[in-house]
Coordinates of C-alpha atoms in Angstrom, one line a residue:
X285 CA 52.9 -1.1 -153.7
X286 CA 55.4 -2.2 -155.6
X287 CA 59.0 -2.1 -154.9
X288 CA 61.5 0.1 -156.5
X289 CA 63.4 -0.3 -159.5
X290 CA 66.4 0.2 -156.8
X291 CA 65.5 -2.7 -154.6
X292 CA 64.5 -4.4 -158.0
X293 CA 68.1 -4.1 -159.3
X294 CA 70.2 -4.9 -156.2
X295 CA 68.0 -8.1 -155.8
X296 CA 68.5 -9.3 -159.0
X297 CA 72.3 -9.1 -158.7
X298 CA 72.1 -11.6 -155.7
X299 CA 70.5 -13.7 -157.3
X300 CA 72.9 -13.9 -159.9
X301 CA 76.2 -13.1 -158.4
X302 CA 77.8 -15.8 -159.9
X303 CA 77.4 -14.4 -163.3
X304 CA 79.6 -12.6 -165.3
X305 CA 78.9 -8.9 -164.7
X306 CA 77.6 -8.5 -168.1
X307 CA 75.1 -10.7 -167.8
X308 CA 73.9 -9.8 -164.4
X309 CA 73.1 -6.4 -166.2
X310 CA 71.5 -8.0 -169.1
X311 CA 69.3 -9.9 -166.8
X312 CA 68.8 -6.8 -164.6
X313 CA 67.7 -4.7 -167.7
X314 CA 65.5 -7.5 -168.7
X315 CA 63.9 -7.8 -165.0
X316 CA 63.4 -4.1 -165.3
X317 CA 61.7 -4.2 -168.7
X318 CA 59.2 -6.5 -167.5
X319 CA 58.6 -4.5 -164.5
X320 CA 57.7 -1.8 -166.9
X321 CA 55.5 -4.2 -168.5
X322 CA 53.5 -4.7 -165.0
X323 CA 53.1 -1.2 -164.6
X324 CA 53.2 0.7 -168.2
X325 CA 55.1 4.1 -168.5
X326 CA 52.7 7.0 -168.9
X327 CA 50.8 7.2 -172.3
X328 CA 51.3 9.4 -174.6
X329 CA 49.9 12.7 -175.0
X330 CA 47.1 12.0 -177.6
X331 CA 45.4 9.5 -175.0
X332 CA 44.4 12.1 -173.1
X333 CA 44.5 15.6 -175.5
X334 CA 42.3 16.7 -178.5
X335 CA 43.9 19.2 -180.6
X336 CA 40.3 20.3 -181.5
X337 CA 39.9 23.8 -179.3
X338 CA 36.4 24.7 -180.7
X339 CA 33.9 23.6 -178.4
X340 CA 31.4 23.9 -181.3
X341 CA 33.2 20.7 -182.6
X342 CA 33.7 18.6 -179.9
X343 CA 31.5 15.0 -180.3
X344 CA 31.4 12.2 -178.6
X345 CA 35.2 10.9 -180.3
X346 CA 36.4 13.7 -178.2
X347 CA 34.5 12.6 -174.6
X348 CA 37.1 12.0 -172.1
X349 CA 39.8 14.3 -173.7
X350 CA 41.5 17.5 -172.3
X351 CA 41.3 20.6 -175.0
X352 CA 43.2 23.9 -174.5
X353 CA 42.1 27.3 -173.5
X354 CA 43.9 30.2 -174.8
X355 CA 44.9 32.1 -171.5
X356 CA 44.1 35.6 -173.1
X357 CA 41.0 33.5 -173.7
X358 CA 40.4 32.5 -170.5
X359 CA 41.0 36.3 -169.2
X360 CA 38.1 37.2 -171.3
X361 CA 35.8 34.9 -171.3
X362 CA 36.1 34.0 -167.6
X363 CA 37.2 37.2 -166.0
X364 CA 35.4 35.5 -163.0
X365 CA 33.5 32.1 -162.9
X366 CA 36.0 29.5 -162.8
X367 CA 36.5 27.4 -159.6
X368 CA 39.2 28.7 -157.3
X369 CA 41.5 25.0 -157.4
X370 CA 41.6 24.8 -161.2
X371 CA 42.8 28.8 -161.5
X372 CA 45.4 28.2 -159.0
X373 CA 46.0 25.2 -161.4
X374 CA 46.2 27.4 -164.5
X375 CA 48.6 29.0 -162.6
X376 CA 50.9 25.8 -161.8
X377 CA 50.9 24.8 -165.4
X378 CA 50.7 28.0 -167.4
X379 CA 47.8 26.6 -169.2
X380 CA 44.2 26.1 -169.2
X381 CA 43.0 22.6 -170.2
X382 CA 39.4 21.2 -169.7
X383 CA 37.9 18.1 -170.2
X384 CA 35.3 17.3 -172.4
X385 CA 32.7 15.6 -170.9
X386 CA 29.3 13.8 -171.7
X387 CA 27.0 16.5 -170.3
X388 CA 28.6 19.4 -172.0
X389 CA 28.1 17.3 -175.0
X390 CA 24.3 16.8 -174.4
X391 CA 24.1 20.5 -173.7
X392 CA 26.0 21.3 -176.8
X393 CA 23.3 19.4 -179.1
X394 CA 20.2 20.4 -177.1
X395 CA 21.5 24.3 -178.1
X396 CA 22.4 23.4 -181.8
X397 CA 18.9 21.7 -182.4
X398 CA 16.7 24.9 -180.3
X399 CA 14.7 27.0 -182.1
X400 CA 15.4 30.4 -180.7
X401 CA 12.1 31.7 -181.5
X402 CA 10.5 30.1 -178.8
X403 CA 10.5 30.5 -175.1
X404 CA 13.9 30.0 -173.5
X405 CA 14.5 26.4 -172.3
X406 CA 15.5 26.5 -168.4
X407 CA 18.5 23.6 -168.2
X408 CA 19.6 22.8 -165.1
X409 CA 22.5 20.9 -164.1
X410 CA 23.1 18.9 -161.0
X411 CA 25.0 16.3 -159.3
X412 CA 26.9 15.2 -155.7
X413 CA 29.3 17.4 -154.3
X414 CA 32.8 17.7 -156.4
X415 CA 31.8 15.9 -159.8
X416 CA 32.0 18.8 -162.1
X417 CA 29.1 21.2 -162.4
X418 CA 31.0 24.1 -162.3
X419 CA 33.4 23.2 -164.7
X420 CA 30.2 21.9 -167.4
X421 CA 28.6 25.3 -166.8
X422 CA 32.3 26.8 -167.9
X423 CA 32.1 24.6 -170.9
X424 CA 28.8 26.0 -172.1
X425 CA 30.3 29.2 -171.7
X426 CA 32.7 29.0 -173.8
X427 CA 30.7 27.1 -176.4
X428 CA 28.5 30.5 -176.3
X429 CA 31.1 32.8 -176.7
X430 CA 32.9 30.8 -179.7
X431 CA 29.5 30.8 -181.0
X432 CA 28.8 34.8 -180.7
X433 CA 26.7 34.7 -177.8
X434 CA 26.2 37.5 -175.0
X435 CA 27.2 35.8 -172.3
X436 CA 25.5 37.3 -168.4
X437 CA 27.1 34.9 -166.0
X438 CA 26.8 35.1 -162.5
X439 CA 29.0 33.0 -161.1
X440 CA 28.2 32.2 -157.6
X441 CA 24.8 33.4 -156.7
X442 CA 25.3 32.5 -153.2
X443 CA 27.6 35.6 -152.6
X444 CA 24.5 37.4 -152.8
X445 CA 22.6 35.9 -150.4
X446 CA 24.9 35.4 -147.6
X447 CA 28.2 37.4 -145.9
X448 CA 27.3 40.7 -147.9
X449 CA 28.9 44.0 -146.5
X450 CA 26.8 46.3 -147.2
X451 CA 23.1 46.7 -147.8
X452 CA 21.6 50.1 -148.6
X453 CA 18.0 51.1 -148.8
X454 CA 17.0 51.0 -152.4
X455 CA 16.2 54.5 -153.9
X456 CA 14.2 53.1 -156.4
X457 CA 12.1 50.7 -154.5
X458 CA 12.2 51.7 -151.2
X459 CA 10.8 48.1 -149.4
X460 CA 13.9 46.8 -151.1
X461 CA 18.2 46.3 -150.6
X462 CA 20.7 47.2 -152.6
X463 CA 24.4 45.4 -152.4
X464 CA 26.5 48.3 -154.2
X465 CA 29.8 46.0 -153.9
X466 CA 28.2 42.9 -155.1
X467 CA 26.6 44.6 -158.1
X468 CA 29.8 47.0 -159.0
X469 CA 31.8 43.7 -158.8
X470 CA 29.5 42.1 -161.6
X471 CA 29.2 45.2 -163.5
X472 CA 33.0 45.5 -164.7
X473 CA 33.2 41.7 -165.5
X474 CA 30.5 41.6 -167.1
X475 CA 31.8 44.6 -169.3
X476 CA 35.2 42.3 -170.0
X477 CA 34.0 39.4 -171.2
X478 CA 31.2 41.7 -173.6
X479 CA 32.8 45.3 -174.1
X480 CA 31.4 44.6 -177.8
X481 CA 28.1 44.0 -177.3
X482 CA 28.0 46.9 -175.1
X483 CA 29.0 49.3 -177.8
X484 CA 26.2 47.9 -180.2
X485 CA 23.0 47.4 -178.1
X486 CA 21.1 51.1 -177.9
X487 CA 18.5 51.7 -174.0
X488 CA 15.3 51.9 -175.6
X489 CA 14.5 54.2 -172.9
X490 CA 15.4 56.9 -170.3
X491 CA 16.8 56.1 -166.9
X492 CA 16.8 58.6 -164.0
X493 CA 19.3 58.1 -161.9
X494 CA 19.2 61.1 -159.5
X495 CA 18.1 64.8 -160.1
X496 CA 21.2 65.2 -162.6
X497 CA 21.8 62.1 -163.6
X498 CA 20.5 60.4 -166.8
X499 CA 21.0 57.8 -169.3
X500 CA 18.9 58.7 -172.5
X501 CA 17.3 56.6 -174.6
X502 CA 19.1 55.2 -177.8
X503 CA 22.1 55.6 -176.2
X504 CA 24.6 52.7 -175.6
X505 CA 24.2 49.7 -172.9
X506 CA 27.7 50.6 -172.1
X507 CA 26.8 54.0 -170.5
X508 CA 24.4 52.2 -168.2
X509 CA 27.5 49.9 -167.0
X510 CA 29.6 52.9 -166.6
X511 CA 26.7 54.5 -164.5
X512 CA 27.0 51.8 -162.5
X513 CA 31.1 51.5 -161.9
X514 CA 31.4 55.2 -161.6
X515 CA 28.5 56.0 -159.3
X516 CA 28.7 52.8 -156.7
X517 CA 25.3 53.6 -155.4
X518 CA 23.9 53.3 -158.4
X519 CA 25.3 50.0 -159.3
X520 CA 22.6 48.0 -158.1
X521 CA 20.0 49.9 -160.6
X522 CA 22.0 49.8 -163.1
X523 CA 22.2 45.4 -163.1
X524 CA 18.4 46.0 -163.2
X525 CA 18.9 48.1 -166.3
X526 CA 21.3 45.8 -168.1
X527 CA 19.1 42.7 -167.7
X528 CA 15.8 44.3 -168.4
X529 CA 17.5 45.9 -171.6
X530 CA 18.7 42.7 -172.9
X531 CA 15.6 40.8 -171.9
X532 CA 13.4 43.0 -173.6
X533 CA 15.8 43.0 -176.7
X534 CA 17.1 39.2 -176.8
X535 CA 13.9 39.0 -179.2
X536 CA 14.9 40.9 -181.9
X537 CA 17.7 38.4 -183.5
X538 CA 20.8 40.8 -183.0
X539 CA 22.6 38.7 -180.4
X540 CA 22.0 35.7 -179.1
X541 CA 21.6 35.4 -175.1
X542 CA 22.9 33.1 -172.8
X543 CA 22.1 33.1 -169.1
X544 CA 24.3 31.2 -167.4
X545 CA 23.5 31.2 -163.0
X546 CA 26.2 28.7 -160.9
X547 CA 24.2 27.7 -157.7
X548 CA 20.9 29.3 -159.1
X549 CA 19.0 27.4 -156.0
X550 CA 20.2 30.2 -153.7
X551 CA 17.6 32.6 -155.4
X552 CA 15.2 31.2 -153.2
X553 CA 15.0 30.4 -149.4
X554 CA 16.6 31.9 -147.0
X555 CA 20.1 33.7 -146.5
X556 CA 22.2 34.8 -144.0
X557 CA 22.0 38.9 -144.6
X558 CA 19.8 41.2 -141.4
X559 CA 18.3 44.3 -141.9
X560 CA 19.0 47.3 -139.3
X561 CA 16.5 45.8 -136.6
X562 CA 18.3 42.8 -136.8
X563 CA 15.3 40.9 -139.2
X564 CA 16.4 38.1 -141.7
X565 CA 16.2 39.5 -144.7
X566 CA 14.4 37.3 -147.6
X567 CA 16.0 36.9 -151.2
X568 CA 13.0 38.9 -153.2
X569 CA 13.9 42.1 -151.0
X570 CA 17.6 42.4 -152.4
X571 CA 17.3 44.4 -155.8
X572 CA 20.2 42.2 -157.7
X573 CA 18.1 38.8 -156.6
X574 CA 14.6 40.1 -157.6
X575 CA 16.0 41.3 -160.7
X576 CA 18.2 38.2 -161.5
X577 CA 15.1 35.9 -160.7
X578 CA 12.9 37.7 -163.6
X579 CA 15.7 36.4 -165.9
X580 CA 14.9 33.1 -164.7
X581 CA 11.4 33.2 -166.5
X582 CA 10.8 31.9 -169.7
X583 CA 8.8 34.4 -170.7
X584 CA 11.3 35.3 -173.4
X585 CA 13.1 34.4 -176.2
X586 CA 16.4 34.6 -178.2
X587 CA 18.1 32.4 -175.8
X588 CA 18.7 30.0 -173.6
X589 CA 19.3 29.9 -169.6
X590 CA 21.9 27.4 -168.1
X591 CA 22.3 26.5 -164.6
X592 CA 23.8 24.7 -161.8
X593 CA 22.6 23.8 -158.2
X594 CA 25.3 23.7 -155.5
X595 CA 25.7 22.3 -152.6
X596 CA 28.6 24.1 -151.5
X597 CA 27.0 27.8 -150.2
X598 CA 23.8 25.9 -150.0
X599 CA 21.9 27.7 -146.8
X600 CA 20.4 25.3 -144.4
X601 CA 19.8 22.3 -146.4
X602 CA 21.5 19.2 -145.7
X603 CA 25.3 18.8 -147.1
X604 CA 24.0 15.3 -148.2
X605 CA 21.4 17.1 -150.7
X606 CA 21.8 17.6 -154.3
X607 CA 18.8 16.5 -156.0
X608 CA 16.9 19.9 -157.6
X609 CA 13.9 19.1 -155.8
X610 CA 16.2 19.0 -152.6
X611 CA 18.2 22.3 -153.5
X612 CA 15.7 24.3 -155.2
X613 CA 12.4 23.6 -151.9
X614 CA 9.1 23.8 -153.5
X615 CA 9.0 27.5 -154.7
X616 CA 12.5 27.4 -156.6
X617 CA 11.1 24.1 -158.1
X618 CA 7.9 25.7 -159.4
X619 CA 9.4 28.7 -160.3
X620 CA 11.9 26.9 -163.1
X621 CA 9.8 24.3 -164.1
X622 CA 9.5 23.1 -166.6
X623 CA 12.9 22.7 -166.8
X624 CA 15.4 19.9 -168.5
X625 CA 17.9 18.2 -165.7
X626 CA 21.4 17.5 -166.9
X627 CA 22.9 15.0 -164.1
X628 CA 27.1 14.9 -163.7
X629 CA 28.2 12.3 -162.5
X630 CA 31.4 11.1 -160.8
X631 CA 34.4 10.6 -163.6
X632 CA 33.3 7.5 -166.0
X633 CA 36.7 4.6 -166.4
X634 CA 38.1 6.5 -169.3
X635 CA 37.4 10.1 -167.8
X636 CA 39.5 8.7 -164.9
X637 CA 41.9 7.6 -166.8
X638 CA 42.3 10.8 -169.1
X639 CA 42.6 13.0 -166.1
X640 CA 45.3 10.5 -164.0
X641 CA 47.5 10.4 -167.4
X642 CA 47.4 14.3 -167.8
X643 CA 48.5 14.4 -164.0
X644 CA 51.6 12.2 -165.0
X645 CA 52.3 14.2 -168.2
X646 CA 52.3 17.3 -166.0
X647 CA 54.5 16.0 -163.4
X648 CA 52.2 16.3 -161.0
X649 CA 51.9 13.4 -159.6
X650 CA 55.7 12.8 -157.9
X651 CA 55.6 9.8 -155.7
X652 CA 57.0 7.1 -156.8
X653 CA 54.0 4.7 -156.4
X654 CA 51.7 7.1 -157.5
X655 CA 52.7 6.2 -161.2
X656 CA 52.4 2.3 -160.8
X657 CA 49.5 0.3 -161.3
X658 CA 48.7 0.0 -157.8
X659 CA 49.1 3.6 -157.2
X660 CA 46.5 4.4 -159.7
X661 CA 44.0 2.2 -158.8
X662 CA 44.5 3.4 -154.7
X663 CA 43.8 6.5 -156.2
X664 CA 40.6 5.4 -157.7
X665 CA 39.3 3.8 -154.9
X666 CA 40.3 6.6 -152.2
X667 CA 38.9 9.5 -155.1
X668 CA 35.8 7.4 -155.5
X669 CA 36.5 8.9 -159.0
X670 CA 34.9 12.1 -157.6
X671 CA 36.9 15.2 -159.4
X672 CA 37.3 17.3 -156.9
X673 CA 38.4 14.6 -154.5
X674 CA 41.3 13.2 -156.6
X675 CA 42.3 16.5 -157.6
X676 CA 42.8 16.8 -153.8
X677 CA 44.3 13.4 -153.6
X678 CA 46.4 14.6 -156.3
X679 CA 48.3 17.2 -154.5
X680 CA 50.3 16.5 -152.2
X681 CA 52.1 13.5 -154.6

């Protein structure tokens, strides 16, 4: 590393102790300056920002960039769904920036160039542990909403298949579960980020839900979501309702749909969850799962389904894995093929570079050597540019 402007100083003075004291400050300045020429001061802002917050418009001038979220925005659109480390650092900052990256991009034109009256394409994105999936999926979403879009995210599928607890008998279907918590839980974000959608899409038919209980038909999707929140036991049905409603109705050219599933590979294989007598229970016997795979088919249109493989709550597959045919086994492979793979990779020079200069901006990188040259690229090499990894590096400077 190298030394401080301190050491920098007092050494230059010995040096030149003979001078007259101006000039030993002249020459200190000078020695300073071209320390500062070594290891530039932080660039400014634009480097790293795009004042262009529509996601809509975002090209490939804008790859590498940070753009600003709204926070109201980001309490509607994500009411859940973003990655626990970057809300703790909306917190920090009091703002909500995200970089634009190349496979959101790629995303972004394979949605503007569909033709919604075909089958829904299946995307699926993927990469090592850390480099940004989430965060892509996140994008999409808000591209979506900006756009109009319903939005039905589930944002970590794994919580369904693992640690649940509670799991009922389902009165509907009596060989399957219900997770009541799981599915209320989903219920009332899923009512935040599209109370107005709610209000506009009509059941086209009548649900039962006990002996005086009903929703009728032409009434609005809302009232099925209510059902759901106000009756607990019920809340599992009533997810079944909501995604069999908008399923059958995506068609019709009111609304467009966007399914949007982070860790979808934990739809299939195995989980953690025992029935009564102590038996593993399989993923196709909890309600939510069944009905949550259906919406994985493309058997209809209007739409478009976006999702992510994880290696994170991955179940008994190696931590090394990330490939889909690793994640996914052979029956979530053929169940989603064909589908169109969207790889992340690790930060690119200039995504590195964005995100390490919006770190400095923020003040949140303190150490001393963390802002030299040096510092950086130590940094770069301990981060492997891995996201995650130098946002973890990032820290505790």
């Amino acid at each position: 590393m190298l030394r401080s402007l301190k050491g920098l100083l007092c050494h230059r003075l010995k040096l030149d102790h003979g001078c007259a004291l101006h000039m030993a400050a002249k020459d200190c300045l000078s020695a300073a300056v071209s320390q500062d020429a070594q290891t530039p001061a932080p660039t400014p802002r634009p480097i790293f920002y795009t004042s262009e917050n529509n996601p809509a418009n975002h090209g490939e001038q804008h790859e590498g960039r940070h753009y600003s979220i709204p926070l109201e925005e980001v309490r509607a659109v994500f009411p859940h769904g973003l990655p626990y480390r970057f809300q703790q650092q909306i917190k920090t900052f009091n703002e909500a920036f995200l970089m634009v990256r190349k496979p959101a991009l790629e995303l972004f034109s394979y949605l503007k160039s569909s033709n919604f009256a075909h089958p829904a394409v299946r995307y699926v994105i993927y990469g090592e542990r850390g480099t940004g999936k989430t965060m892509t999926l996140c994008h999409v979403i808000h591209y979506c909403t900006r756009q109009g879009w319903l939005v039905l995210h589930i944002p970590d599928a794994h919580l369904w298949v693992k640690n649940c607890r509670e799991l009922l008998q389902s009165s509907y279907k009596k060989e399957r579960l219900d997770q009541p918590l799981q599915a209320s839980s989903w219920l009332k974000n899923f009512k935040t980020s599209n109370e107005r959608f709610l209000k506009e899409i009509k059941t086209q038919r009548r649900y039962v839900w006990d002996k005086r209980e009903s929703t009728e038909q032409g009434r609005p999707l809302g009232e099925v979501v209510e059902q759901g929140l106000a009756r607990v036991r019920s809340a599992s049905d009533a997810v079944g309702v909501v995604l069999k409603e908008l399923k059958q109705q995506s068609h019709l050219g009111s609304f467009r749909l966007l399914v949007a599933v982070d860790g979808v590979n934990a739809l299939w294989g195995r989980t953690t969850l025992k029935k009564e007598d102590k038996s593993p229970v399989s993923p196709e016997e909890l309600t939510l799962v069944y009905n949550l795979r259906k919406m994985m088919m493309n058997d209809w249109t209007g739409g478009a389904i976006v999702t992510t493989l994880s290696q994170t709550g991955s179940l008994f597959k190696p931590s090394s894995a990330y490939l889909p045919q690793e994640l996914l086994g052979k029956e979530g492979f053929d169940a989603l093929d064909p589908f169109v793979p969207i790889p992340v990779p690790n930060y690119s020079h200039r995504e590195f570079e964005s995100c390490y200069r919006y770190y400095l901006d923020r003040k949140w990188l303190q150490h001393e050597n963390a802002r030299t040259e040096d510092g950086k690229e130590e940094l770069r090499f301990l981060s492997g540019s891995n996201p995650r990894q130098l946002e973890r590096l990032a820290g505790p400077l």
